[in-house]
Coordinates of C-alpha atoms in Angstrom, one line a residue:
Chain A
M1 CA 1.5 -32.9 25.3
T2 CA -0.7 -30.7 23.2
P3 CA 1.0 -27.3 22.6
R4 CA -0.6 -24.4 24.5
F5 CA -0.3 -22.2 21.4
R6 CA 0.6 -22.6 17.7
L7 CA 4.0 -21.2 16.8
T8 CA 4.6 -19.5 13.5
D9 CA 8.3 -18.8 12.7
S10 CA 8.7 -15.8 10.4
T11 CA 12.5 -15.8 10.1
L12 CA 12.2 -16.2 6.3
R13 CA 9.6 -13.4 6.0
D14 CA 10.2 -10.7 8.7
G15 CA 13.9 -11.7 8.7
S16 CA 13.9 -10.6 5.0
H17 CA 13.8 -7.0 6.3
A18 CA 17.0 -7.5 8.2
I19 CA 19.0 -8.6 5.2
A20 CA 17.4 -6.2 2.6
H21 CA 15.4 -9.1 1.0
Q22 CA 18.5 -11.0 -0.1
F23 CA 17.6 -14.6 0.9
T24 CA 18.9 -17.3 -1.4
V25 CA 17.4 -20.8 -2.1
E26 CA 20.2 -22.4 -0.1
Q27 CA 19.5 -20.3 3.0
V28 CA 15.8 -21.0 2.8
R29 CA 16.4 -24.8 2.5
R30 CA 18.8 -24.8 5.4
V31 CA 16.5 -22.8 7.7
V32 CA 13.3 -24.7 6.8
K33 CA 15.1 -28.0 7.3
A34 CA 16.3 -26.9 10.8
L35 CA 13.0 -25.4 11.9
D36 CA 10.9 -28.3 10.5
G37 CA 13.2 -30.7 12.3
A38 CA 12.8 -28.9 15.6
G39 CA 9.0 -29.2 15.3
V40 CA 8.0 -25.7 14.3
P41 CA 4.5 -26.1 12.8
V42 CA 4.2 -23.0 10.6
I43 CA 7.0 -21.3 8.7
E44 CA 6.4 -18.1 6.8
V45 CA 8.3 -17.3 3.6
S46 CA 7.9 -14.1 1.6
H47 CA 9.5 -10.7 0.8
G48 CA 9.5 -8.8 4.1
D49 CA 6.6 -6.6 2.8
G50 CA 4.8 -9.7 1.7
V51 CA 4.4 -11.4 -1.7
G52 CA 4.7 -8.8 -4.4
G53 CA 6.8 -6.6 -2.2
S54 CA 10.0 -6.6 -4.4
S55 CA 10.3 -2.9 -5.4
F56 CA 12.3 0.3 -5.3
N57 CA 10.3 1.3 -2.3
Y58 CA 10.9 -1.8 -0.1
G59 CA 14.0 -3.3 -1.8
F60 CA 14.2 -5.7 -4.7
S61 CA 14.4 -9.4 -3.8
H62 CA 17.6 -11.3 -4.6
T63 CA 15.6 -14.4 -5.5
D64 CA 12.0 -14.5 -6.8
E65 CA 10.0 -15.3 -3.7
M66 CA 7.9 -17.9 -5.5
V67 CA 11.1 -19.9 -6.0
L68 CA 11.9 -19.5 -2.3
I69 CA 8.4 -20.7 -1.3
R70 CA 8.6 -23.7 -3.6
A71 CA 12.0 -24.6 -2.1
A72 CA 10.5 -24.2 1.4
V73 CA 7.6 -26.4 0.6
E74 CA 9.9 -29.1 -0.8
E75 CA 12.1 -29.0 2.3
A76 CA 9.3 -29.1 4.9
T77 CA 8.2 -32.6 6.1
Q78 CA 5.6 -31.6 8.7
A79 CA 5.5 -27.7 8.8
K80 CA 3.0 -25.7 6.8
I81 CA 4.4 -22.9 4.7
A82 CA 2.7 -19.5 5.2
V83 CA 3.0 -16.3 3.2
L84 CA 2.3 -12.7 4.1
M85 CA 0.3 -10.4 1.7
V86 CA -0.3 -6.7 2.1
P87 CA -3.3 -5.4 0.1
G88 CA -2.1 -2.3 -1.8
I89 CA 1.4 -3.8 -2.2
G90 CA 0.7 -7.4 -3.4
T91 CA -2.4 -8.5 -5.4
K92 CA -4.6 -11.5 -5.6
D93 CA -2.4 -12.8 -8.4
D94 CA 0.5 -13.0 -6.0
L95 CA -1.6 -14.9 -3.6
R96 CA -2.7 -17.3 -6.3
K97 CA 0.9 -17.9 -7.3
A98 CA 1.9 -18.5 -3.7
A99 CA -0.9 -21.1 -3.4
E100 CA 0.3 -22.8 -6.6
A101 CA 3.8 -22.9 -5.1
G102 CA 2.4 -24.8 -2.2
A103 CA 1.8 -22.2 0.5
R104 CA -1.1 -23.2 2.8
V105 CA -1.5 -20.3 5.1
A106 CA -2.3 -16.8 3.8
R107 CA -1.6 -14.0 6.3
I108 CA -3.3 -10.8 5.1
A109 CA -1.7 -7.8 6.7
V110 CA -3.3 -4.3 7.0
H111 CA -2.7 -1.2 9.0
C112 CA -4.7 -1.7 12.2
T113 CA -7.4 0.8 11.2
E114 CA -7.9 -0.5 7.6
A115 CA -9.3 -4.0 8.0
D116 CA -11.9 -3.4 5.3
I117 CA -9.4 -3.5 2.4
S118 CA -8.7 -7.2 3.1
Q119 CA -12.1 -8.7 2.4
Q120 CA -11.4 -9.8 -1.1
H121 CA -8.0 -11.3 -0.2
I122 CA -9.4 -13.3 2.7
A123 CA -12.2 -14.5 0.5
L124 CA -9.6 -15.6 -2.1
A125 CA -7.5 -17.4 0.5
H126 CA -10.6 -19.5 1.3
E127 CA -11.3 -20.1 -2.4
L128 CA -7.7 -21.3 -2.8
G129 CA -8.1 -23.7 0.2
M130 CA -5.6 -21.7 2.3
E131 CA -6.0 -21.0 6.0
S132 CA -6.5 -17.3 6.4
V133 CA -5.1 -15.0 9.0
G134 CA -5.9 -11.3 9.4
F135 CA -2.8 -9.3 10.6
L136 CA -3.4 -5.9 12.2
M137 CA -0.2 -4.1 11.9
M138 CA 0.9 -1.2 14.2
S139 CA -1.7 -2.3 16.8
H140 CA -0.1 0.0 19.4
M141 CA -1.4 3.0 17.5
I142 CA -5.1 2.5 18.5
E143 CA -6.9 1.8 21.8
P144 CA -8.1 -1.7 22.5
E145 CA -11.8 -0.9 21.7
A146 CA -10.9 0.4 18.3
L147 CA -8.8 -2.6 17.7
V148 CA -11.7 -4.9 18.6
A149 CA -13.9 -3.3 15.9
Q150 CA -11.2 -4.0 13.3
A151 CA -10.7 -7.6 14.6
R152 CA -14.5 -8.2 14.3
L153 CA -14.4 -7.0 10.7
L154 CA -11.6 -9.5 9.9
E155 CA -13.6 -12.3 11.6
S156 CA -16.7 -11.3 9.6
Y157 CA -14.7 -11.8 6.4
G158 CA -13.9 -15.3 7.4
A159 CA -10.4 -14.9 8.9
G160 CA -9.6 -18.0 11.0
T161 CA -7.2 -16.0 13.2
V162 CA -6.8 -12.4 14.0
Y163 CA -3.3 -11.2 15.0
V164 CA -2.4 -8.3 17.3
V165 CA 0.8 -7.1 15.6
D166 CA 3.3 -4.8 17.3
S167 CA 5.1 -3.8 14.1
A168 CA 6.9 -1.0 15.9
G169 CA 7.9 -3.0 18.9
A170 CA 6.3 -0.2 20.9
M171 CA 4.1 -2.0 23.3
T172 CA 4.7 -2.3 27.0
M173 CA 3.5 -5.5 28.6
D174 CA 0.4 -3.7 29.8
D175 CA -0.3 -2.5 26.2
A176 CA 0.0 -6.0 24.8
R177 CA -2.1 -7.5 27.6
R178 CA -4.9 -5.1 27.2
R179 CA -5.1 -5.4 23.4
V180 CA -5.0 -9.2 23.4
A181 CA -7.5 -9.5 26.2
A182 CA -10.0 -7.2 24.5
V183 CA -9.7 -8.9 21.1
K184 CA -9.8 -12.4 22.7
A185 CA -13.0 -11.4 24.5
A186 CA -14.7 -10.1 21.4
V187 CA -14.1 -12.7 18.7
S188 CA -14.6 -16.4 18.5
C189 CA -11.9 -17.1 16.0
Q190 CA -8.3 -17.6 17.1
V191 CA -6.1 -14.7 18.3
G192 CA -2.4 -14.3 17.8
I193 CA 0.4 -12.0 18.8
H194 CA 3.4 -10.8 16.7
A195 CA 6.0 -9.0 18.9
H196 CA 9.1 -7.0 18.1
N197 CA 12.0 -6.6 20.5
N198 CA 12.8 -2.9 20.2
L199 CA 12.0 -2.4 23.9
S200 CA 13.4 -5.8 24.8
L201 CA 9.9 -7.0 25.6
A202 CA 9.1 -9.5 22.8
V203 CA 9.2 -12.7 24.8
A204 CA 7.6 -11.0 27.8
N205 CA 4.8 -9.5 25.7
S206 CA 4.2 -12.9 24.1
L207 CA 3.9 -14.6 27.4
A208 CA 1.7 -11.9 28.8
A209 CA -0.5 -12.4 25.7
L210 CA -0.5 -16.1 26.4
E211 CA -1.8 -15.4 29.9
E212 CA -4.7 -13.5 28.3
G213 CA -5.5 -16.6 26.2
V214 CA -3.7 -16.0 22.9
D215 CA -3.8 -19.1 20.6
Q216 CA -0.9 -18.3 18.3
I217 CA 2.5 -16.7 18.7
D218 CA 5.0 -15.5 16.1
G219 CA 8.7 -15.8 16.5
C220 CA 11.8 -15.4 14.4
T221 CA 14.9 -17.5 15.1
T222 CA 17.7 -15.4 16.5
G223 CA 15.1 -12.6 16.3
L224 CA 16.0 -12.1 12.7
G225 CA 13.5 -9.5 11.6
A226 CA 12.7 -5.8 11.2
G227 CA 13.9 -3.2 13.7
A228 CA 15.8 -4.6 16.6
G229 CA 14.3 -8.0 15.7
N230 CA 11.3 -10.1 16.5
C231 CA 10.5 -12.4 19.4
P232 CA 13.4 -14.9 19.3
T233 CA 11.8 -18.3 18.7
E234 CA 14.5 -20.2 20.6
A235 CA 14.2 -17.9 23.6
L236 CA 10.4 -18.1 23.6
V237 CA 10.5 -22.0 23.4
A238 CA 13.2 -22.2 26.2
T239 CA 11.2 -19.9 28.4
C240 CA 8.0 -21.8 27.8
E241 CA 9.8 -25.1 28.6
K242 CA 11.0 -23.8 31.9
S243 CA 7.5 -22.4 32.7
G244 CA 5.9 -25.7 32.0
I245 CA 4.1 -24.5 28.8
P246 CA 4.2 -27.1 26.1
T247 CA 5.1 -25.7 22.6
G248 CA 5.6 -28.8 20.5
V249 CA 9.1 -27.6 19.6
D250 CA 12.2 -29.2 20.9
P251 CA 14.1 -26.5 22.9
L252 CA 17.6 -27.9 22.2
R253 CA 17.0 -28.4 18.5
I254 CA 15.6 -25.0 18.0
M255 CA 18.6 -23.5 19.8
D256 CA 20.8 -25.5 17.3
A257 CA 18.7 -24.2 14.4
A258 CA 19.2 -20.7 15.6
Q259 CA 23.0 -21.1 16.0
D260 CA 23.8 -23.3 13.0
A261 CA 21.2 -22.3 10.4
V262 CA 20.3 -18.7 11.1
R263 CA 22.9 -16.9 13.1
Q264 CA 25.4 -16.8 10.3
I265 CA 22.9 -15.0 8.1
R266 CA 23.2 -11.9 10.3
P267 CA 25.6 -12.5 13.2
D268 CA 24.8 -9.2 15.0
M269 CA 21.1 -9.9 15.2
G270 CA 19.7 -9.4 18.7
V271 CA 21.6 -6.3 19.5
I272 CA 19.3 -3.5 20.5
D273 CA 21.2 -0.4 19.4
R274 CA 20.1 3.2 19.8
D275 CA 18.2 3.3 16.4
G276 CA 16.4 0.0 17.1
L277 CA 15.3 1.2 20.5
L278 CA 14.2 4.5 19.1
L279 CA 11.7 2.7 16.8
G280 CA 10.0 1.2 19.9
Y281 CA 10.3 4.5 21.8
A282 CA 8.9 6.7 19.0
G283 CA 6.5 4.0 17.7
V284 CA 8.0 3.8 14.2
Y285 CA 7.4 0.8 11.8
G286 CA 10.2 -1.6 12.3
S287 CA 11.1 -2.2 8.7
F288 CA 12.0 1.5 8.3
L289 CA 15.2 0.9 10.1
L290 CA 17.5 -0.3 7.4
H291 CA 16.0 2.1 4.9
A292 CA 16.5 5.0 7.2
K293 CA 20.1 4.0 7.8
R294 CA 20.7 3.8 4.1
A295 CA 19.0 7.2 3.4
A296 CA 21.1 8.7 6.2
E297 CA 24.2 7.6 4.4
R298 CA 23.0 8.5 1.0
Y299 CA 21.8 12.1 1.9
G300 CA 24.3 12.8 4.6
V301 CA 21.8 13.2 7.5
D302 CA 21.3 11.6 10.9
T303 CA 19.4 8.3 11.2
K304 CA 18.0 9.4 14.6
A305 CA 16.6 12.6 13.1
I306 CA 14.9 10.7 10.3
L307 CA 13.3 8.2 12.7
L308 CA 12.0 10.9 15.1
E309 CA 10.5 12.9 12.2
L310 CA 8.8 9.7 10.8
G311 CA 7.3 9.1 14.3
E312 CA 6.2 12.8 14.3
R313 CA 4.5 12.4 10.9
K314 CA 2.6 9.3 12.0
V315 CA 3.6 7.4 8.8
V316 CA 2.3 3.9 8.5
G317 CA 3.8 0.6 7.2
G318 CA 4.3 0.9 3.4
Q319 CA 5.3 4.5 3.4
E320 CA 9.0 3.8 3.0
D321 CA 9.0 6.6 0.4
M322 CA 8.6 9.1 3.2
I323 CA 12.1 8.2 4.4
I324 CA 13.5 9.7 1.3
D325 CA 11.2 12.7 1.7
V326 CA 12.3 13.3 5.3
A327 CA 16.0 12.7 4.5
V328 CA 15.9 15.2 1.5
E329 CA 14.1 17.7 3.6
L330 CA 16.6 17.4 6.5
Q331 CA 19.4 17.7 3.9
R332 CA 17.8 20.9 2.5
R333 CA 17.3 22.3 6.0
A334 CA 20.9 21.6 6.9
A335 CA 22.2 23.3 3.7
A336 CA 20.0 26.3 4.4
A337 CA 21.3 26.6 8.0
Q338 CA 24.8 26.4 6.7
N339 CA 24.2 29.1 4.2
A340 CA 22.6 31.3 6.8
G341 CA 25.3 30.7 9.3
Chain B
M1 CA -22.0 29.0 -28.0
S2 CA -24.2 26.8 -25.9
R3 CA -22.7 24.5 -23.3
V4 CA -22.6 20.8 -24.0
P5 CA -25.0 18.9 -21.7
C6 CA -23.7 16.2 -19.5
A7 CA -24.7 13.9 -16.6
I8 CA -22.9 12.3 -13.7
V9 CA -23.7 8.6 -12.8
G10 CA -22.7 7.9 -9.3
S11 CA -23.5 10.2 -6.4
G12 CA -20.6 9.2 -4.1
N13 CA -17.5 11.2 -3.1
I14 CA -16.1 11.4 -6.6
G15 CA -19.4 12.2 -8.3
T16 CA -20.3 14.9 -5.8
D17 CA -16.8 16.6 -6.1
L18 CA -17.1 16.5 -9.9
M19 CA -20.6 18.1 -9.6
Y20 CA -19.1 21.2 -8.0
K21 CA -16.4 21.5 -10.6
L22 CA -18.7 21.1 -13.5
Q23 CA -20.8 23.9 -12.1
R24 CA -17.9 26.2 -12.9
S25 CA -17.3 25.0 -16.4
P26 CA -17.8 27.4 -19.3
L27 CA -18.1 24.6 -21.8
L28 CA -20.1 21.9 -20.0
E29 CA -23.6 22.0 -18.5
L30 CA -24.4 19.5 -15.8
G31 CA -28.0 18.4 -16.5
A32 CA -28.4 15.5 -14.1
M33 CA -26.9 13.7 -11.1
I34 CA -27.9 10.0 -11.0
G35 CA -27.5 7.7 -8.1
V36 CA -29.2 4.6 -6.6
D37 CA -29.5 5.6 -3.0
P38 CA -32.4 7.9 -2.1
D39 CA -30.5 9.1 1.0
S40 CA -27.3 9.9 -0.8
D41 CA -25.7 13.2 0.3
G42 CA -24.6 13.8 -3.3
L43 CA -28.2 13.7 -4.6
A44 CA -29.4 16.0 -1.8
R45 CA -26.6 18.5 -2.7
A46 CA -27.5 18.3 -6.4
R47 CA -31.1 19.1 -5.6
A48 CA -30.0 22.0 -3.5
L49 CA -28.2 23.4 -6.5
G50 CA -31.3 23.0 -8.7
I51 CA -29.8 20.0 -10.7
D52 CA -32.1 17.2 -11.7
A53 CA -31.2 14.4 -9.3
T54 CA -32.6 10.9 -9.2
H55 CA -32.0 7.6 -7.4
E56 CA -33.5 5.6 -10.2
G57 CA -30.1 4.7 -11.6
V58 CA -29.0 4.5 -15.1
D59 CA -32.4 3.5 -16.6
W60 CA -33.6 7.0 -15.8
L61 CA -30.7 8.5 -17.9
L62 CA -31.1 6.2 -20.8
E63 CA -34.8 7.0 -21.1
R64 CA -33.8 10.6 -21.9
A65 CA -30.4 10.0 -23.4
D66 CA -31.1 12.4 -26.3
R67 CA -30.9 15.3 -23.7
F68 CA -27.2 14.5 -23.0
S69 CA -23.9 14.2 -24.9
I70 CA -21.4 13.2 -22.3
V71 CA -21.8 10.9 -19.3
F72 CA -19.3 10.8 -16.4
E73 CA -19.2 7.5 -14.7
A74 CA -18.3 7.7 -11.0
T75 CA -19.7 4.4 -9.8
S76 CA -17.4 1.3 -9.7
A77 CA -15.6 -0.7 -12.3
W78 CA -18.1 -3.5 -12.0
V79 CA -21.1 -1.1 -12.5
H80 CA -19.4 0.6 -15.4
R81 CA -18.9 -2.7 -17.2
Q82 CA -22.6 -3.1 -17.1
N83 CA -23.4 0.4 -18.1
A84 CA -20.8 1.0 -20.9
P85 CA -22.5 -0.9 -23.7
R86 CA -25.8 0.9 -22.9
Y87 CA -24.2 4.3 -23.1
A88 CA -22.6 3.4 -26.5
E89 CA -25.9 2.2 -27.8
A90 CA -27.6 5.5 -26.7
G91 CA -24.8 7.5 -28.4
L92 CA -23.4 8.9 -25.1
Q93 CA -19.7 9.6 -25.0
A94 CA -18.4 8.2 -21.7
V95 CA -15.7 9.5 -19.4
D96 CA -15.0 6.7 -17.0
L97 CA -13.7 7.6 -13.5
T98 CA -13.7 4.0 -12.3
P99 CA -10.7 1.6 -12.8
A100 CA -12.8 -0.5 -15.3
K101 CA -10.3 0.2 -18.1
L102 CA -12.7 -0.4 -21.0
G103 CA -11.7 2.5 -23.2
P104 CA -8.2 4.0 -23.8
L105 CA -6.4 5.2 -20.7
V106 CA -6.2 9.0 -20.7
V107 CA -4.0 11.4 -18.9
P108 CA -4.7 15.0 -20.1
P109 CA -1.1 16.3 -20.6
V110 CA 0.0 13.1 -22.2
N111 CA -2.6 11.8 -24.7
L112 CA -5.8 13.7 -24.4
A113 CA -5.9 15.0 -28.0
A114 CA -5.4 11.6 -29.5
N115 CA -8.4 10.2 -27.7
L116 CA -11.1 12.8 -28.1
A117 CA -13.1 10.8 -30.6
A118 CA -13.2 7.7 -28.5
G119 CA -16.6 6.7 -27.3
N120 CA -15.3 5.7 -23.9
V121 CA -12.2 7.0 -22.2
N122 CA -10.8 5.8 -18.9
L123 CA -9.2 8.0 -16.3
I124 CA -7.2 5.2 -14.7
T125 CA -7.1 6.0 -10.9
C126 CA -6.3 9.0 -8.8
G127 CA -2.8 7.7 -8.4
G128 CA -2.5 7.1 -12.1
Q129 CA -3.5 10.7 -12.8
A130 CA -1.0 12.0 -10.4
T131 CA 2.0 9.8 -11.4
T132 CA 1.7 8.8 -15.1
P133 CA 2.5 12.4 -16.3
I134 CA 5.8 12.2 -14.4
V135 CA 6.7 8.8 -15.9
H136 CA 5.9 10.2 -19.3
A137 CA 8.0 13.3 -18.6
V138 CA 11.0 11.1 -17.9
A139 CA 10.3 8.6 -20.7
R140 CA 10.2 11.4 -23.3
V141 CA 13.9 12.2 -22.6
C142 CA 15.4 8.8 -21.8
D143 CA 14.8 5.1 -21.5
V144 CA 12.7 4.0 -18.5
P145 CA 13.1 0.3 -18.1
Y146 CA 10.9 0.3 -15.0
A147 CA 8.7 2.8 -13.2
E148 CA 7.1 2.4 -9.7
I149 CA 4.7 4.6 -7.8
V150 CA 3.5 4.8 -4.3
S151 CA 0.3 6.7 -3.7
T152 CA -0.7 7.4 -0.2
V153 CA -4.1 8.9 0.6
A154 CA -5.9 9.8 3.8
S155 CA -8.1 6.9 5.0
L156 CA -11.1 9.2 5.2
S157 CA -10.9 10.0 1.5
A158 CA -11.0 6.4 0.4
G159 CA -14.6 5.3 -0.2
P160 CA -16.0 1.8 0.0
G161 CA -15.5 1.3 -3.8
T162 CA -11.7 1.8 -3.5
R163 CA -11.5 -0.2 -0.3
Q164 CA -13.3 -3.3 -1.7
N165 CA -11.2 -3.2 -4.9
I166 CA -7.8 -2.1 -3.9
D167 CA -6.4 -4.6 -6.4
E168 CA -8.1 -2.8 -9.3
F169 CA -6.3 0.4 -8.2
T170 CA -2.9 -1.2 -8.3
K171 CA -3.4 -3.2 -11.5
T172 CA -5.0 -0.4 -13.5
T173 CA -2.4 2.1 -12.3
S174 CA 0.5 -0.3 -13.1
S175 CA -0.7 -0.7 -16.6
A176 CA -1.0 3.0 -17.2
L177 CA 2.7 3.5 -16.2
V178 CA 3.5 1.3 -19.2
E179 CA 0.8 2.0 -21.7
V180 CA 0.6 5.8 -21.2
G181 CA 3.7 6.6 -19.2
G182 CA 6.1 4.8 -21.6
A183 CA 8.0 2.6 -19.0
A184 CA 8.9 -0.9 -20.0
Y185 CA 7.6 -2.3 -16.7
G186 CA 5.4 -0.7 -14.1
K187 CA 4.4 -1.3 -10.4
A188 CA 1.9 0.7 -8.4
I189 CA 1.5 0.6 -4.6
M190 CA -1.3 2.1 -2.6
V191 CA -1.2 3.0 1.1
L192 CA -4.0 4.3 3.3
N193 CA -2.9 6.6 6.2
P194 CA -5.4 7.2 9.0
A195 CA -3.5 10.1 10.7
D196 CA -5.6 12.8 12.3
P197 CA -5.6 15.5 11.0
P198 CA -5.7 13.8 7.6
I199 CA -2.6 13.9 5.4
L200 CA -2.6 15.5 2.0
M201 CA -2.4 13.0 -0.9
R202 CA 1.2 12.0 -1.5
N203 CA 2.7 10.4 -4.6
T204 CA 6.2 9.2 -5.1
V205 CA 7.4 8.2 -8.5
F206 CA 10.5 6.1 -9.0
C207 CA 11.9 5.8 -12.5
A208 CA 14.8 3.6 -13.4
L209 CA 17.0 5.5 -15.8
G210 CA 18.6 3.8 -18.8
D211 CA 22.2 4.4 -19.6
G212 CA 23.1 7.7 -21.2
Y213 CA 20.4 9.8 -19.4
D214 CA 21.0 13.5 -19.0
R215 CA 20.3 14.6 -15.5
D216 CA 19.4 18.2 -16.4
R217 CA 17.1 17.2 -19.2
V218 CA 15.3 14.6 -17.0
G219 CA 15.0 17.1 -14.1
Q220 CA 13.7 19.9 -16.4
S221 CA 11.2 17.6 -18.1
I222 CA 9.7 16.7 -14.7
L223 CA 9.5 20.4 -13.7
D224 CA 7.8 21.3 -17.0
M225 CA 5.3 18.5 -16.5
V226 CA 4.5 19.5 -12.9
A227 CA 3.8 23.0 -14.2
E228 CA 1.5 21.6 -16.9
V229 CA -0.6 19.4 -14.5
S230 CA -0.8 22.2 -12.0
R231 CA -2.6 24.3 -14.6
Y232 CA -5.7 22.1 -14.2
V233 CA -4.9 20.8 -10.7
P234 CA -3.7 23.9 -8.9
G235 CA -2.8 22.0 -5.7
Y236 CA -0.4 19.6 -7.6
R237 CA 3.3 20.2 -6.7
L238 CA 6.7 18.8 -6.1
K239 CA 7.7 18.6 -2.4
N240 CA 11.4 18.7 -3.3
E241 CA 13.5 18.9 -6.5
P242 CA 13.7 15.5 -8.3
V243 CA 16.2 13.3 -6.4
F244 CA 18.8 11.4 -8.5
D245 CA 20.3 8.3 -6.9
E246 CA 23.2 6.4 -8.4
D247 CA 23.5 2.8 -7.3
L248 CA 22.9 -0.6 -8.8
F249 CA 19.2 -1.4 -8.9
H250 CA 18.0 -4.9 -10.0
T251 CA 14.6 -3.9 -11.3
P252 CA 12.1 -6.1 -13.2
G253 CA 13.1 -4.2 -16.3
G254 CA 16.7 -5.1 -15.9
E255 CA 19.7 -3.8 -14.0
V256 CA 20.1 0.0 -14.0
K257 CA 22.7 2.3 -12.5
A258 CA 20.5 5.2 -11.6
R259 CA 17.0 6.3 -10.7
V260 CA 15.1 9.5 -10.3
V261 CA 12.6 10.0 -7.5
A262 CA 9.9 12.6 -7.7
L263 CA 8.1 13.4 -4.4
L264 CA 4.7 14.9 -5.1
E265 CA 1.9 16.3 -3.0
V266 CA -1.7 17.0 -4.2
E267 CA -3.8 19.5 -2.2
G268 CA -7.4 19.4 -3.2
A269 CA -9.6 22.4 -4.1
G270 CA -11.9 21.5 -1.3
D271 CA -15.0 21.4 -3.5
Y272 CA -16.7 18.5 -1.6
F273 CA -14.1 16.9 0.5
P274 CA -11.6 19.0 2.5
P275 CA -8.3 19.9 0.8
Y276 CA -6.5 16.8 2.1
A277 CA -8.4 14.7 -0.4
G278 CA -6.2 15.6 -3.4
N279 CA -6.9 12.2 -4.7
L280 CA -10.6 13.1 -5.3
D281 CA -9.6 16.4 -6.7
I282 CA -7.1 15.3 -9.3
M283 CA -9.6 12.7 -10.6
T284 CA -12.4 15.1 -11.0
A285 CA -10.2 18.0 -12.3
S286 CA -8.9 15.6 -15.0
A287 CA -12.4 14.5 -15.8
V288 CA -13.5 18.1 -16.3
R289 CA -10.4 18.7 -18.5
V290 CA -11.3 15.7 -20.6
G291 CA -15.0 16.6 -20.8
E292 CA -14.2 20.2 -21.9
A293 CA -11.8 19.0 -24.6
M294 CA -14.6 16.6 -25.9
A295 CA -17.0 19.5 -25.8
G296 CA -14.6 21.7 -27.7
A297 CA -14.1 18.9 -30.2
G298 CA -17.8 18.9 -30.9
A299 CA -19.1 16.0 -28.8

């Protein structure tokens, strides 16, 4: 049966956030082999912040991502390999290198109000013969009408798909439904949803989006990803199977992939602890979580206080440097209070 | 002493902000504002100030090139590449505010004096003007195997030129961290933030520190540099003392055991855009500084 939507598994990209960008060639080969074997049609491989993301600000990659992409391409028999690229972090050169390494889908990610910085990168993806996807991060921050305007821009640049991306895992089911329905009604290209599980709604939001006609859905096996994790691919596939929604992915094999190839990478993935939940509650970019935990340790302050202040400041994806700013500020305030007291 | 005559090509955000600053210069006289769009707000404002303003583009300027000594280019990298040879032929010294990177990259407190005679100097980018001085401040007292900067500006302050060419920003800024700042490797990141009310421009500079660095000297060198930049960009300041982190960092310039992080903020003078647009302000303030030095050197 023809699948009702196209699944992209981002374990090897969004999952990179969850392990501070330490993927090895062996891990990538094992995961791609398992996902490809289960029938996953698209597998994304990149630094968590996209190609070119290796840095002080986002964390240095253990292994050059082009080496990882090449390994993934070699291992895949039917799946296409995708990459993420964030304009302002990566450059067109990174996209060219990814294409050379064999990536066939270019997902260009921008903050949900800044679609117009992606035009040259979407154009380049076409030139390189790659399928192009426009990825509107932090879509919860703006109303459906505003999101529609940005989606239309991406479509006008030639994006084959426009994604509603819940980077902070902050959307309720109604939030997801309204945004996907509005975008779906406004564009003629495909529409996708990328959900995070901070409010424990990733599968539910993906299915609500499907009811509104979404064409593509992202998952990460075991949920391995930023914040409390992504939409767990194996749970999504199992739920679809039980609901009579064809996915093209074998439910038992994807469960095996999760258990045998991915679970060992981070055994505690899937737990929604206080800090993960706070991201969804306060609407904070999911990949800030590990950085905030590390800064809390480094500067002797509270993770929760950092996350709440980041939410207050309305920082956007890419501003990981503000975590240091907030932590140092909290440290200074605490020292001043101690001196005063 | 009579003021040295100059012109601005490009009547967008940067050009218009520069116009207001040049109005106050004791050494430079703004003789013309040149654009291509008859409905440009910048041209209307120039006319209101009694400055010759035209939408006939650079041809207008070249027909009367003998009236000017210095031209400030505030268009786009692509346009500057077309215009630069024509300025040179007409004997105009060019201060380039686009990321075209044709002439030497100049950051006033680092290498202005050495480049005063160049026919074309490039001011890198707003992020480059804000962060390269700090990289240089660290590199003058210890080895910097790798430097990285994150420049975040309010969405409203990023014009269409920046938006359509964000790669030029990151590439030109990265090369300045190496060529002017003195780091062995450089990486620049740019982020646009749409928060309302708009955020002030923020810049974070990470420098990998080579073995044997002296924390006090590095810290003091950064503070000295911030003081120097703030002399011509009054809203330029550190948000916190420089932060030193000891850890193992696998940078593109090799493994290091420490880094310093400088967290900077730039508040604009509010000449054209409101004060949040420190990114416009630092670019145009640097341009005035360069133009005045050229004028002083006998342009």
